[in-house]
Amino acid sequence: QQTMVVAIDGPAGSGKSSVSKAVARRLGFGILDTGAAYRALAWSVLDAGLDPEDAGAVIAHLPAFALDLGTDNTGAIVHVGRVDVTAAIREPRISAVVSAIARVPEVRRELIARFRVIAADAPQAGIVIEGRDITTVVAPDAPVRILLTADEEVRIARRTAELVGSSADGAGEQLRRRDRADAQVVDFMTAAEGVTTVDSTHLDFEQTVDAVIDVIDALG
Ligand code: C5P
């Protein structure tokens, strides 16, 4: 039996990651956080002492990039080789350089190939794959494809609330800059044909999870 794929895209701060995890948990599905993979690569590039802006060096590093998102697909712990990078990949120093790495076509090709293997091998009945180009490139044939959005002010406010002290300063500017850079590579602000938009601007977390589950129930 084929794994049922739920594809979810959206901008930074849309609540994509936490909503996707909650949806997967409720349905007993696996979860594939593709942003975590790009972040882990950024971590690995910096750890190797390479310049993230140097596309050639990043491409040459790909074969050594030992990404491990966990075989149980809970999305809980991310390893690069033996190193647990779960917390480190969320640091601002990673957010600041990840877009430069993610815009390299060879990087996208390689990670997308790995995503497809993970999705095909998922032990669960289904898997939620979340990112920026899942509904359009990674899994355009998925039975359920959702664009999760929220107004920019709301996204910045949510992101700022997650941070403490000095890291909250400039969080809005960094989020705006990252979305602008990422949007040059893939369009995740408008829904492609056949993709259902869930706008969480006026929804709280539980309501957003319910709205996504409703779409899955209707389409899946
Ligand atoms: O989702 P998250 O904000 O953790 O993603 C981190 C970065 O990874 C994004 O800013 C983007 O540069 C890249 N990304 C991507 N394609 C995806 C998911 C993430 O390019 N499908």
Short mmCIF file of C-alpha atoms and ligand atoms in Angstrom, two decimals, residues 9-13 16-17 33-36 38-39 90 95 98-100 102-103 108 115 130-134 138 159 178-179 182 185-186, ligand 1:
data_model
loop_
_atom_site.label_atom_id
_atom_site.label_comp_id
_atom_site.label_asym_id
_atom_site.label_seq_id
_atom_site.Cartn_x
_atom_site.Cartn_y
_atom_site.Cartn_z
CA ASP A 9 3.84 24.76 2.15
CA GLY A 10 4.03 28.21 3.67
CA PRO A 11 6.26 31.15 4.58
CA ALA A 12 8.42 31.54 7.69
CA GLY A 13 6.38 31.99 10.85
CA LYS A 16 3.81 25.31 9.46
CA SER A 17 6.23 23.24 11.54
CA ASP A 33 10.29 18.85 7.97
CA THR A 34 12.22 19.74 4.81
CA GLY A 35 13.27 23.11 6.25
CA ALA A 36 15.10 21.19 8.98
CA TYR A 38 18.17 22.66 4.61
CA ARG A 39 19.01 24.02 8.07
CA ARG A 90 17.11 26.86 14.97
CA SER A 95 18.51 31.22 9.66
CA VAL A 98 20.17 28.92 5.01
CA SER A 99 18.59 30.76 2.07
CA ALA A 100 21.96 31.09 0.31
CA ALA A 102 18.78 26.51 -0.47
CA ARG A 103 18.94 28.55 -3.67
CA ARG A 108 17.70 21.26 -4.09
CA PHE A 115 12.98 13.50 0.62
CA GLU A 130 6.20 20.48 4.94
CA GLY A 131 8.32 23.17 3.32
CA ARG A 132 8.20 25.71 0.49
CA ASP A 133 8.02 23.64 -2.70
CA ILE A 134 6.28 20.47 -1.53
CA VAL A 138 8.50 17.60 -4.23
CA ARG A 159 7.97 34.35 15.63
CA ARG A 178 14.52 35.35 4.45
CA ASP A 179 11.05 35.23 2.86
CA ASP A 182 13.32 32.27 -0.56
CA VAL A 185 13.51 30.39 -5.69
CA VAL A 186 9.96 29.08 -5.20
O1 C5P B 1 10.84 25.97 7.16
P1 C5P B 1 12.10 26.65 7.66
O2 C5P B 1 11.89 28.11 7.94
O3 C5P B 1 12.74 25.94 8.80
O4 C5P B 1 13.09 26.54 6.42
C1 C5P B 1 14.41 27.00 6.51
C2 C5P B 1 14.91 27.39 5.12
O5 C5P B 1 15.05 26.25 4.30
C3 C5P B 1 14.00 28.33 4.34
O6 C5P B 1 14.25 29.68 4.70
C4 C5P B 1 14.40 28.04 2.89
O7 C5P B 1 15.57 28.76 2.54
C5 C5P B 1 14.76 26.57 2.95
N1 C5P B 1 13.69 25.68 2.47
C6 C5P B 1 13.55 25.48 1.11
N2 C5P B 1 12.64 24.59 0.63
C7 C5P B 1 11.85 23.91 1.48
C8 C5P B 1 11.95 24.11 2.87
C9 C5P B 1 12.88 25.02 3.34
O8 C5P B 1 14.26 26.12 0.33
N3 C5P B 1 10.98 23.02 1.00
#
